[in-house]
PDB file of C-alpha atoms in Angstrom:
ATOM      1  CA  MET G   1       0.000   0.000   0.000  1.00  0.00           C
ATOM      2  CA  THR G   2       1.475   3.345  -1.045  1.00  0.00           C
ATOM      3  CA  ASP G   3       1.659   6.285   1.330  1.00  0.00           C
ATOM      4  CA  PRO G   4      -0.789   9.118   0.685  1.00  0.00           C
ATOM      5  CA  ALA G   5       0.587  12.059  -1.263  1.00  0.00           C
ATOM      6  CA  PRO G   6       1.977  14.749   1.031  1.00  0.00           C
ATOM      7  CA  LYS G   7      -0.160  17.815   1.495  1.00  0.00           C
ATOM      8  CA  LYS G   8       0.818  20.914  -0.413  1.00  0.00           C
ATOM      9  CA  ILE G   9       2.442  23.632   1.669  1.00  0.00           C
ATOM     10  CA  LEU G  10       0.397  26.791   2.195  1.00  0.00           C
ATOM     11  CA  TYR G  11       1.624  29.999   3.838  1.00  0.00           C
ATOM     12  CA  ILE G  12      -0.762  32.721   5.010  1.00  0.00           C
ATOM     13  CA  ASP G  13       0.224  36.283   5.891  1.00  0.00           C
ATOM     14  CA  LEU G  14      -1.156  38.060   8.954  1.00  0.00           C
ATOM     15  CA  ASP G  15      -1.449  41.832   8.416  1.00  0.00           C
ATOM     16  CA  ASN G  16      -4.328  42.752   6.088  1.00  0.00           C
ATOM     17  CA  THR G  17      -4.749  39.061   5.249  1.00  0.00           C
ATOM     18  CA  LEU G  18      -5.820  37.278   8.424  1.00  0.00           C
ATOM     19  CA  VAL G  19      -5.661  40.454  10.505  1.00  0.00           C
ATOM     20  CA  ASP G  20      -7.656  43.667  10.087  1.00  0.00           C
ATOM     21  CA  PHE G  21      -4.768  46.124  10.474  1.00  0.00           C
ATOM     22  CA  PRO G  22      -6.951  49.297  10.483  1.00  0.00           C
ATOM     23  CA  SER G  23      -8.846  47.897  13.476  1.00  0.00           C
ATOM     24  CA  GLY G  24      -5.639  48.219  15.493  1.00  0.00           C
ATOM     25  CA  ILE G  25      -5.180  51.823  14.434  1.00  0.00           C
ATOM     26  CA  LYS G  26      -8.717  52.684  15.532  1.00  0.00           C
ATOM     27  CA  ARG G  27      -8.014  51.281  18.978  1.00  0.00           C
ATOM     28  CA  LEU G  28      -4.843  53.303  19.559  1.00  0.00           C
ATOM     29  CA  GLY G  29      -4.951  56.133  22.037  1.00  0.00           C
ATOM     30  CA  ARG G  30      -5.084  59.696  20.722  1.00  0.00           C
ATOM     31  CA  ARG G  31      -1.463  60.390  21.692  1.00  0.00           C
ATOM     32  CA  ASP G  32      -0.133  57.283  19.910  1.00  0.00           C
ATOM     33  CA  LYS G  33      -2.220  58.016  16.807  1.00  0.00           C
ATOM     34  CA  LYS G  34      -0.551  61.395  16.555  1.00  0.00           C
ATOM     35  CA  LYS G  35       2.943  60.164  17.423  1.00  0.00           C
ATOM     36  CA  TYR G  36       2.965  57.226  15.007  1.00  0.00           C
ATOM     37  CA  ALA G  37       0.952  58.727  12.144  1.00  0.00           C
ATOM     38  CA  GLY G  38       2.361  57.382   8.894  1.00  0.00           C
ATOM     39  CA  HIS G  39       4.132  54.459  10.598  1.00  0.00           C
ATOM     40  CA  TYR G  40       1.499  52.921  12.830  1.00  0.00           C
ATOM     41  CA  ASP G  41       3.194  49.510  12.758  1.00  0.00           C
ATOM     42  CA  ASP G  42       5.842  50.968  15.083  1.00  0.00           C
ATOM     43  CA  ALA G  43       3.263  51.793  17.772  1.00  0.00           C
ATOM     44  CA  PRO G  44       3.904  49.568  20.816  1.00  0.00           C
ATOM     45  CA  GLY G  45       1.124  47.058  21.364  1.00  0.00           C
ATOM     46  CA  ILE G  46      -0.782  47.836  18.154  1.00  0.00           C
ATOM     47  CA  PHE G  47      -0.710  44.249  16.927  1.00  0.00           C
ATOM     48  CA  ALA G  48      -2.403  43.031  20.095  1.00  0.00           C
ATOM     49  CA  ARG G  49      -5.341  45.332  19.379  1.00  0.00           C
ATOM     50  CA  MET G  50      -6.172  44.022  15.913  1.00  0.00           C
ATOM     51  CA  ARG G  51      -9.210  41.946  15.031  1.00  0.00           C
ATOM     52  CA  PRO G  52      -9.483  39.119  12.475  1.00  0.00           C
ATOM     53  CA  LEU G  53     -10.769  39.960   9.012  1.00  0.00           C
ATOM     54  CA  PRO G  54     -14.249  38.629   8.164  1.00  0.00           C
ATOM     55  CA  GLY G  55     -14.129  34.925   7.383  1.00  0.00           C
ATOM     56  CA  ALA G  56     -10.377  34.673   8.010  1.00  0.00           C
ATOM     57  CA  LEU G  57     -10.395  32.329  10.996  1.00  0.00           C
ATOM     58  CA  ASP G  58     -12.947  29.920   9.516  1.00  0.00           C
ATOM     59  CA  ALA G  59     -11.007  29.888   6.240  1.00  0.00           C
ATOM     60  CA  TYR G  60      -7.752  29.141   8.051  1.00  0.00           C
ATOM     61  CA  GLN G  61      -9.316  26.215   9.903  1.00  0.00           C
ATOM     62  CA  GLU G  62     -10.794  24.826   6.695  1.00  0.00           C
ATOM     63  CA  LEU G  63      -7.600  25.205   4.657  1.00  0.00           C
ATOM     64  CA  ALA G  64      -5.533  23.624   7.427  1.00  0.00           C
ATOM     65  CA  GLN G  65      -7.497  20.399   6.906  1.00  0.00           C
ATOM     66  CA  HIS G  66      -6.353  20.176   3.285  1.00  0.00           C
ATOM     67  CA  PHE G  67      -2.914  21.832   3.286  1.00  0.00           C
ATOM     68  CA  ASP G  68       0.247  21.805   5.368  1.00  0.00           C
ATOM     69  CA  THR G  69      -0.541  25.309   6.580  1.00  0.00           C
ATOM     70  CA  TYR G  70       1.690  27.935   8.224  1.00  0.00           C
ATOM     71  CA  ILE G  71       1.330  31.596   9.117  1.00  0.00           C
ATOM     72  CA  LEU G  72       4.160  33.557   7.487  1.00  0.00           C
ATOM     73  CA  SER G  73       4.379  37.160   8.623  1.00  0.00           C
ATOM     74  CA  THR G  74       6.834  40.018   9.081  1.00  0.00           C
ATOM     75  CA  ALA G  75       7.208  41.968  12.322  1.00  0.00           C
ATOM     76  CA  PRO G  76       8.568  45.537  12.225  1.00  0.00           C
ATOM     77  CA  TRP G  77      12.255  45.540  13.087  1.00  0.00           C
ATOM     78  CA  HIS G  78      11.981  48.605  15.337  1.00  0.00           C
ATOM     79  CA  ASN G  79       8.900  47.450  17.227  1.00  0.00           C
ATOM     80  CA  ALA G  80       9.923  44.645  19.557  1.00  0.00           C
ATOM     81  CA  SER G  81       6.407  44.361  20.957  1.00  0.00           C
ATOM     82  CA  ALA G  82       5.148  43.288  17.520  1.00  0.00           C
ATOM     83  CA  TRP G  83       7.091  40.017  17.647  1.00  0.00           C
ATOM     84  CA  HIS G  84       5.541  39.193  21.001  1.00  0.00           C
ATOM     85  CA  ASP G  85       2.061  40.401  20.113  1.00  0.00           C
ATOM     86  CA  LYS G  86       1.845  38.391  16.898  1.00  0.00           C
ATOM     87  CA  VAL G  87       2.433  35.185  18.828  1.00  0.00           C
ATOM     88  CA  LEU G  88      -0.250  36.197  21.334  1.00  0.00           C
ATOM     89  CA  TRP G  89      -2.669  37.098  18.496  1.00  0.00           C
ATOM     90  CA  VAL G  90      -2.321  33.659  16.924  1.00  0.00           C
ATOM     91  CA  GLN G  91      -2.717  31.955  20.292  1.00  0.00           C
ATOM     92  CA  LYS G  92      -5.787  34.032  21.141  1.00  0.00           C
ATOM     93  CA  HIS G  93      -7.625  33.551  17.854  1.00  0.00           C
ATOM     94  CA  LEU G  94      -6.407  30.139  16.657  1.00  0.00           C
ATOM     95  CA  GLY G  95      -5.594  28.332  19.889  1.00  0.00           C
ATOM     96  CA  VAL G  96      -2.726  27.543  22.239  1.00  0.00           C
ATOM     97  CA  LYS G  97      -2.910  23.762  22.615  1.00  0.00           C
ATOM     98  CA  SER G  98      -0.954  21.289  20.512  1.00  0.00           C
ATOM     99  CA  GLU G  99      -4.063  19.942  18.763  1.00  0.00           C
ATOM    100  CA  THR G 100      -4.982  23.364  17.331  1.00  0.00           C
ATOM    101  CA  ALA G 101      -4.365  24.129  13.653  1.00  0.00           C
ATOM    102  CA  ALA G 102      -1.830  26.917  14.219  1.00  0.00           C
ATOM    103  CA  TYR G 103       0.198  25.328  17.036  1.00  0.00           C
ATOM    104  CA  LYS G 104       3.905  26.143  16.443  1.00  0.00           C
ATOM    105  CA  ARG G 105       3.048  27.187  12.885  1.00  0.00           C
ATOM    106  CA  LEU G 106       3.930  30.870  13.063  1.00  0.00           C
ATOM    107  CA  ILE G 107       6.989  31.992  11.076  1.00  0.00           C
ATOM    108  CA  LEU G 108       8.223  35.592  11.364  1.00  0.00           C
ATOM    109  CA  SER G 109      10.589  36.596   8.590  1.00  0.00           C
ATOM    110  CA  HIS G 110      11.674  39.575   6.499  1.00  0.00           C
ATOM    111  CA  HIS G 111      12.574  37.163   3.673  1.00  0.00           C
ATOM    112  CA  LYS G 112       9.460  35.185   2.764  1.00  0.00           C
ATOM    113  CA  ASN G 113      11.048  34.058  -0.509  1.00  0.00           C
ATOM    114  CA  LEU G 114      13.310  31.724   1.516  1.00  0.00           C
ATOM    115  CA  ASN G 115      10.325  29.584   2.520  1.00  0.00           C
ATOM    116  CA  ARG G 116       9.637  26.752   0.120  1.00  0.00           C
ATOM    117  CA  GLY G 117       6.058  25.827  -0.573  1.00  0.00           C
ATOM    118  CA  ASP G 118       3.205  25.707  -3.044  1.00  0.00           C
ATOM    119  CA  TYR G 119       1.071  28.731  -2.148  1.00  0.00           C
ATOM    120  CA  LEU G 120       1.437  32.051  -0.338  1.00  0.00           C
ATOM    121  CA  ILE G 121      -1.609  34.186   0.490  1.00  0.00           C
ATOM    122  CA  ASP G 122      -0.390  37.747   1.021  1.00  0.00           C
ATOM    123  CA  ASP G 123      -1.664  41.233   0.322  1.00  0.00           C
ATOM    124  CA  ARG G 124       1.702  42.636  -0.822  1.00  0.00           C
ATOM    125  CA  SER G 125       4.855  41.597  -2.669  1.00  0.00           C
ATOM    126  CA  ALA G 126       7.024  43.156   0.069  1.00  0.00           C
ATOM    127  CA  ASN G 127       9.441  41.315   2.371  1.00  0.00           C
ATOM    128  CA  GLY G 128      10.246  38.646  -0.210  1.00  0.00           C
ATOM    129  CA  ALA G 129       6.650  37.680  -1.039  1.00  0.00           C
ATOM    130  CA  GLY G 130       7.212  38.817  -4.628  1.00  0.00           C
ATOM    131  CA  GLY G 131      10.059  36.320  -4.961  1.00  0.00           C
ATOM    132  CA  PHE G 132       8.151  33.392  -3.473  1.00  0.00           C
ATOM    133  CA  GLN G 133       8.824  30.403  -5.706  1.00  0.00           C
ATOM    134  CA  GLY G 134       5.365  28.933  -5.459  1.00  0.00           C
ATOM    135  CA  GLU G 135       2.065  30.566  -6.408  1.00  0.00           C
ATOM    136  CA  TRP G 136       1.383  33.938  -4.794  1.00  0.00           C
ATOM    137  CA  LEU G 137      -2.341  34.565  -4.241  1.00  0.00           C
ATOM    138  CA  GLN G 138      -2.570  38.321  -3.797  1.00  0.00           C
ATOM    139  CA  PHE G 139      -5.281  39.103  -1.263  1.00  0.00           C
ATOM    140  CA  GLY G 140      -7.194  42.357  -0.864  1.00  0.00           C
ATOM    141  CA  PRO G 141     -10.136  44.448  -2.072  1.00  0.00           C
ATOM    142  CA  ASP G 142      -8.487  45.338  -5.399  1.00  0.00           C
ATOM    143  CA  ALA G 143      -6.485  42.124  -5.810  1.00  0.00           C
ATOM    144  CA  ALA G 144      -7.163  38.890  -7.647  1.00  0.00           C
ATOM    145  CA  PHE G 145      -8.513  37.400  -4.402  1.00  0.00           C
ATOM    146  CA  PRO G 146     -10.680  40.049  -2.690  1.00  0.00           C
ATOM    147  CA  SER G 147     -12.204  37.831   0.017  1.00  0.00           C
ATOM    148  CA  TRP G 148     -11.573  34.657   1.945  1.00  0.00           C
ATOM    149  CA  ALA G 149     -14.428  32.979   0.091  1.00  0.00           C
ATOM    150  CA  SER G 150     -12.596  33.583  -3.203  1.00  0.00           C
ATOM    151  CA  VAL G 151      -9.412  32.096  -1.733  1.00  0.00           C
ATOM    152  CA  THR G 152     -11.009  28.927  -0.420  1.00  0.00           C
ATOM    153  CA  ASP G 153     -13.061  28.455  -3.604  1.00  0.00           C
ATOM    154  CA  TYR G 154      -9.864  28.626  -5.644  1.00  0.00           C
ATOM    155  CA  LEU G 155      -7.734  26.379  -3.454  1.00  0.00           C
ATOM    156  CA  LEU G 156     -10.391  23.760  -2.741  1.00  0.00           C
ATOM    157  CA  SER G 157     -12.126  23.674  -6.136  1.00  0.00           C
ATOM    158  CA  ASP G 158      -9.981  20.836  -7.464  1.00  0.00           C
ATOM    159  CA  ALA G 159      -7.852  18.288  -5.671  1.00  0.00           C
ATOM    160  CA  LYS G 160      -5.460  18.174  -8.619  1.00  0.00           C
ATOM    161  CA  PRO G 161      -2.794  20.852  -9.077  1.00  0.00           C
ATOM    162  CA  SER G 162      -3.980  23.788 -11.166  1.00  0.00           C
ATOM    163  CA  GLN G 163      -2.423  24.423 -14.576  1.00  0.00           C
ATOM    164  CA  LEU G 164      -0.859  27.562 -13.168  1.00  0.00           C
ATOM    165  CA  HIS G 165       0.720  25.486 -10.422  1.00  0.00           C
ATOM    166  CA  ASP G 166       2.028  23.067 -13.080  1.00  0.00           C
ATOM    167  CA  ALA G 167       3.445  25.993 -15.058  1.00  0.00           C
ATOM    168  CA  ILE G 168       5.236  27.417 -12.015  1.00  0.00           C
ATOM    169  CA  THR G 169       6.668  24.005 -11.157  1.00  0.00           C
ATOM    170  CA  LEU G 170       7.848  23.510 -14.740  1.00  0.00           C
ATOM    171  CA  ALA G 171       9.456  26.952 -14.891  1.00  0.00           C
ATOM    172  CA  ARG G 172      11.139  26.487 -11.525  1.00  0.00           C
ATOM    173  CA  THR G 173      12.600  23.134 -12.647  1.00  0.00           C
ATOM    174  CA  ALA G 174      13.578  24.336 -16.128  1.00  0.00           C
ATOM    175  CA  HIS G 175      15.344  27.491 -14.897  1.00  0.00           C
ATOM    176  CA  ALA G 176      17.067  25.758 -11.947  1.00  0.00           C
ATOM    177  CA  GLY G 177      20.672  26.904 -11.685  1.00  0.00           C
ATOM    178  CA  GLN G 178      20.226  29.873 -14.022  1.00  0.00           C
ATOM    179  CA  VAL G 179      20.866  33.429 -12.827  1.00  0.00           C
ATOM    180  CA  ASP G 180      19.968  36.826 -14.255  1.00  0.00           C
ATOM    181  CA  LYS G 181      22.208  39.811 -15.035  1.00  0.00           C
ATOM    182  CA  LEU G 182      22.233  40.727 -11.343  1.00  0.00           C
ATOM    183  CA  GLY G 183      23.246  37.239 -10.233  1.00  0.00           C
ATOM    184  CA  ALA G 184      19.817  36.453  -8.720  1.00  0.00           C
ATOM    185  CA  PRO G 185      18.061  33.118  -9.402  1.00  0.00           C
ATOM    186  CA  TYR G 186      16.495  33.499 -12.842  1.00  0.00           C
ATOM    187  CA  ILE G 187      13.141  32.136 -11.694  1.00  0.00           C
ATOM    188  CA  TYR G 188      12.531  35.426  -9.869  1.00  0.00           C
ATOM    189  CA  HIS G 189      12.063  37.148 -13.232  1.00  0.00           C
ATOM    190  CA  PRO G 190       9.219  34.997 -14.688  1.00  0.00           C
ATOM    191  CA  LEU G 191       7.561  34.952 -11.273  1.00  0.00           C
ATOM    192  CA  ALA G 192       7.709  38.756 -11.143  1.00  0.00           C
ATOM    193  CA  VAL G 193       6.272  39.007 -14.663  1.00  0.00           C
ATOM    194  CA  MET G 194       3.502  36.589 -13.668  1.00  0.00           C
ATOM    195  CA  GLN G 195       2.555  38.864 -10.781  1.00  0.00           C
ATOM    196  CA  ARG G 196       2.218  41.838 -13.148  1.00  0.00           C
ATOM    197  CA  VAL G 197      -0.550  40.343 -15.297  1.00  0.00           C
ATOM    198  CA  ARG G 198      -4.150  39.343 -14.626  1.00  0.00           C
ATOM    199  CA  GLY G 199      -5.959  36.175 -15.619  1.00  0.00           C
ATOM    200  CA  THR G 200      -4.844  32.545 -15.363  1.00  0.00           C
ATOM    201  CA  ASP G 201      -3.841  32.161 -19.022  1.00  0.00           C
ATOM    202  CA  ALA G 202      -1.751  35.341 -18.929  1.00  0.00           C
ATOM    203  CA  LYS G 203      -0.075  34.209 -15.704  1.00  0.00           C
ATOM    204  CA  ILE G 204       0.748  30.820 -17.245  1.00  0.00           C
ATOM    205  CA  VAL G 205       2.287  32.436 -20.336  1.00  0.00           C
ATOM    206  CA  ALA G 206       4.171  34.891 -18.123  1.00  0.00           C
ATOM    207  CA  VAL G 207       5.809  32.263 -15.949  1.00  0.00           C
ATOM    208  CA  LEU G 208       6.642  30.146 -19.026  1.00  0.00           C
ATOM    209  CA  HIS G 209       7.680  33.006 -21.314  1.00  0.00           C
ATOM    210  CA  ASP G 210      11.396  32.133 -21.282  1.00  0.00           C
ATOM    211  CA  VAL G 211      11.374  28.335 -20.937  1.00  0.00           C
ATOM    212  CA  VAL G 212      11.438  27.581 -24.669  1.00  0.00           C
ATOM    213  CA  GLU G 213      14.006  30.292 -25.371  1.00  0.00           C
ATOM    214  CA  ASP G 214      16.383  29.571 -22.493  1.00  0.00           C
ATOM    215  CA  THR G 215      15.917  25.909 -21.518  1.00  0.00           C
ATOM    216  CA  GLU G 216      15.438  22.470 -23.082  1.00  0.00           C
ATOM    217  CA  VAL G 217      11.635  22.731 -22.882  1.00  0.00           C
ATOM    218  CA  THR G 218       9.897  22.737 -26.284  1.00  0.00           C
ATOM    219  CA  LEU G 219       6.512  23.906 -27.482  1.00  0.00           C
ATOM    220  CA  ASP G 220       5.520  20.262 -27.964  1.00  0.00           C
ATOM    221  CA  ASP G 221       6.461  19.617 -24.338  1.00  0.00           C
ATOM    222  CA  LEU G 222       3.950  22.282 -23.343  1.00  0.00           C
ATOM    223  CA  ARG G 223       1.271  20.686 -25.532  1.00  0.00           C
ATOM    224  CA  CYS G 224       1.974  17.273 -24.000  1.00  0.00           C
ATOM    225  CA  ARG G 225       1.508  18.753 -20.528  1.00  0.00           C
ATOM    226  CA  GLY G 226      -2.003  19.843 -21.495  1.00  0.00           C
ATOM    227  CA  PHE G 227      -1.553  23.576 -22.031  1.00  0.00           C
ATOM    228  CA  SER G 228      -4.029  25.019 -24.536  1.00  0.00           C
ATOM    229  CA  GLU G 229      -2.974  25.913 -28.052  1.00  0.00           C
ATOM    230  CA  GLU G 230      -3.649  29.584 -27.291  1.00  0.00           C
ATOM    231  CA  ILE G 231      -1.146  29.450 -24.423  1.00  0.00           C
ATOM    232  CA  VAL G 232       1.412  27.546 -26.514  1.00  0.00           C
ATOM    233  CA  GLU G 233       1.073  30.032 -29.380  1.00  0.00           C
ATOM    234  CA  ALA G 234       1.519  32.951 -26.987  1.00  0.00           C
ATOM    235  CA  VAL G 235       4.676  31.398 -25.517  1.00  0.00           C
ATOM    236  CA  ASP G 236       5.897  30.873 -29.075  1.00  0.00           C
ATOM    237  CA  ALA G 237       5.159  34.504 -29.914  1.00  0.00           C
ATOM    238  CA  VAL G 238       7.282  35.853 -27.044  1.00  0.00           C
ATOM    239  CA  THR G 239      10.121  33.415 -27.785  1.00  0.00           C
ATOM    240  CA  LYS G 240      12.958  34.999 -29.765  1.00  0.00           C
ATOM    241  CA  VAL G 241      13.692  33.377 -33.104  1.00  0.00           C
ATOM    242  CA  LYS G 242      17.391  33.055 -33.886  1.00  0.00           C
ATOM    243  CA  GLY G 243      18.433  35.705 -36.382  1.00  0.00           C
ATOM    244  CA  ALA G 244      15.170  37.662 -36.150  1.00  0.00           C
ATOM    245  CA  SER G 245      15.370  41.434 -35.799  1.00  0.00           C
ATOM    246  CA  LEU G 246      13.759  43.283 -32.897  1.00  0.00           C
ATOM    247  CA  ALA G 247      11.088  44.574 -35.274  1.00  0.00           C
ATOM    248  CA  GLU G 248      10.289  41.035 -36.425  1.00  0.00           C
ATOM    249  CA  SER G 249      10.138  39.798 -32.827  1.00  0.00           C
ATOM    250  CA  MET G 250       7.764  42.562 -31.746  1.00  0.00           C
ATOM    251  CA  ALA G 251       5.569  41.939 -34.791  1.00  0.00           C
ATOM    252  CA  ARG G 252       5.152  38.329 -33.676  1.00  0.00           C
ATOM    253  CA  VAL G 253       4.235  39.536 -30.191  1.00  0.00           C
ATOM    254  CA  LYS G 254       1.648  42.007 -31.511  1.00  0.00           C
ATOM    255  CA  ALA G 255      -0.067  39.239 -33.459  1.00  0.00           C
ATOM    256  CA  SER G 256      -1.031  37.509 -30.184  1.00  0.00           C
ATOM    257  CA  PRO G 257      -3.117  39.523 -27.668  1.00  0.00           C
ATOM    258  CA  LEU G 258      -2.013  37.209 -24.855  1.00  0.00           C
ATOM    259  CA  ALA G 259       1.647  37.529 -25.800  1.00  0.00           C
ATOM    260  CA  LEU G 260       1.325  41.320 -26.010  1.00  0.00           C
ATOM    261  CA  VAL G 261       0.060  41.564 -22.423  1.00  0.00           C
ATOM    262  CA  VAL G 262       2.891  39.386 -21.165  1.00  0.00           C
ATOM    263  CA  LYS G 263       5.581  41.137 -23.197  1.00  0.00           C
ATOM    264  CA  LYS G 264       4.665  44.529 -21.763  1.00  0.00           C
ATOM    265  CA  ALA G 265       4.881  43.069 -18.260  1.00  0.00           C
ATOM    266  CA  ASP G 266       8.211  41.477 -19.197  1.00  0.00           C
ATOM    267  CA  ILE G 267       9.587  44.827 -20.353  1.00  0.00           C
ATOM    268  CA  SER G 268       8.286  46.545 -17.221  1.00  0.00           C
ATOM    269  CA  HIS G 269      10.199  44.171 -14.960  1.00  0.00           C
ATOM    270  CA  ASN G 270      13.376  44.201 -17.034  1.00  0.00           C
ATOM    271  CA  ALA G 271      13.334  48.005 -17.151  1.00  0.00           C
ATOM    272  CA  ASP G 272      12.338  48.495 -13.525  1.00  0.00           C
ATOM    273  CA  PRO G 273      14.432  51.445 -12.248  1.00  0.00           C
ATOM    274  CA  TYR G 274      15.443  49.567  -9.097  1.00  0.00           C
ATOM    275  CA  ARG G 275      16.843  46.670 -11.134  1.00  0.00           C
ATOM    276  CA  SER G 276      18.420  48.937 -13.744  1.00  0.00           C
ATOM    277  CA  ALA G 277      20.239  50.946 -11.067  1.00  0.00           C
ATOM    278  CA  GLN G 278      22.222  47.832 -10.147  1.00  0.00           C
ATOM    279  CA  LEU G 279      23.652  47.431 -13.659  1.00  0.00           C
ATOM    280  CA  SER G 280      26.721  49.143 -15.079  1.00  0.00           C
ATOM    281  CA  LYS G 281      26.100  52.505 -16.749  1.00  0.00           C
ATOM    282  CA  GLU G 282      26.950  51.116 -20.182  1.00  0.00           C
ATOM    283  CA  THR G 283      24.659  48.091 -19.815  1.00  0.00           C
ATOM    284  CA  ARG G 284      21.864  50.233 -18.382  1.00  0.00           C
ATOM    285  CA  LYS G 285      21.933  52.644 -21.347  1.00  0.00           C
ATOM    286  CA  ARG G 286      22.106  49.832 -23.899  1.00  0.00           C
ATOM    287  CA  LEU G 287      19.140  48.008 -22.407  1.00  0.00           C
ATOM    288  CA  GLU G 288      17.125  51.192 -21.964  1.00  0.00           C
ATOM    289  CA  ARG G 289      17.483  51.924 -25.699  1.00  0.00           C
ATOM    290  CA  LYS G 290      16.372  48.384 -26.465  1.00  0.00           C
ATOM    291  CA  TYR G 291      13.310  48.599 -24.210  1.00  0.00           C
ATOM    292  CA  GLN G 292      12.364  52.008 -25.575  1.00  0.00           C
ATOM    293  CA  GLU G 293      12.523  50.676 -29.128  1.00  0.00           C
ATOM    294  CA  SER G 294      10.583  47.539 -28.152  1.00  0.00           C
ATOM    295  CA  ALA G 295       7.860  49.712 -26.632  1.00  0.00           C
ATOM    296  CA  ARG G 296       7.711  51.871 -29.758  1.00  0.00           C
ATOM    297  CA  LEU G 297       7.317  48.789 -31.933  1.00  0.00           C
ATOM    298  CA  LEU G 298       4.434  47.737 -29.666  1.00  0.00           C
ATOM    299  CA  ASP G 299       2.755  51.109 -30.327  1.00  0.00           C
ATOM    300  CA  THR G 300       3.408  52.510 -26.859  1.00  0.00           C
ATOM    301  CA  THR G 301       6.245  54.040 -24.821  1.00  0.00           C
ATOM    302  CA  LEU G 302       8.501  52.695 -22.107  1.00  0.00           C
ATOM    303  CA  GLY G 303       7.160  55.315 -19.707  1.00  0.00           C
ATOM    304  CA  LYS G 304       3.576  54.155 -20.256  1.00  0.00           C
ATOM    305  CA  ILE G 305       4.566  50.529 -19.723  1.00  0.00           C
ATOM    306  CA  LEU G 306       6.374  51.320 -16.480  1.00  0.00           C
ATOM    307  CA  ARG G 307       3.471  53.405 -15.170  1.00  0.00           C
ATOM    308  CA  ALA G 308       0.914  50.733 -16.059  1.00  0.00           C
ATOM    309  CA  HIS G 309       2.883  48.077 -14.150  1.00  0.00           C
ATOM    310  CA  LYS G 310       4.084  50.178 -11.248  1.00  0.00           C
ATOM    311  CA  ARG G 311       4.279  48.075  -8.077  1.00  0.00           C
TER     312      ARG G 311
END
């Protein structure tokens, strides 16, 4: 008899995900509200005052039955009380005893990307969440997952891995060992591009957009894994053809609406001012000219692309 398949690993953020952060601000005293305006997370004791978001605790309990679930949060470095209060918050709302779902499952880190797993539910890409090597489910009123009902519906709708999960796993395996121009693991780039587009198909193309160009994966491999022809054609459209000019490459991109969305997100991440600032002056100028010309060939400007994908 074979052992059951291990549960997938799920991480859940606290602030503005499980926790209603504004509820803590409302419960601060008048003096602290004035003193810590603009940086309320540094107010001593604020995290002990916060309430759970609607549906958060029930969702956590339900998800913990199906996933290997952990709370992954960041505590402000200059607010020592936050580290203590977050432990107390979890104990108060999710239980203290060993049989409870959150027992010894709180991780406090400023580098969430170092945690390996399948899913991360978080409202922001900060503190390493943007580099998480599984699937980031962005939570919040204006995000892809605006409520806990939308999160649980997505995660529990099918026992099998989603196609997006398959795409992320494939990209992570295919790009293993590769690094970008800054020396960072290459997988961070397709994951960042994925987070800049909306819709499952666009996210799949985004995370796979370099696998055919830079690894041994072929378009037929993608077809054999069950990806739709529209997705395969979009990946093909963003894949550089040897000997093709930039104009020819951008023309191929423009012919596929899905590829066009992903390519703009790709340019926005490559040309991100923070990343560019870490390159040599010569390399930065050369790439900037390339991205400006690419944008022009896509009937837009680099400035418009950067503004549209500002994070």
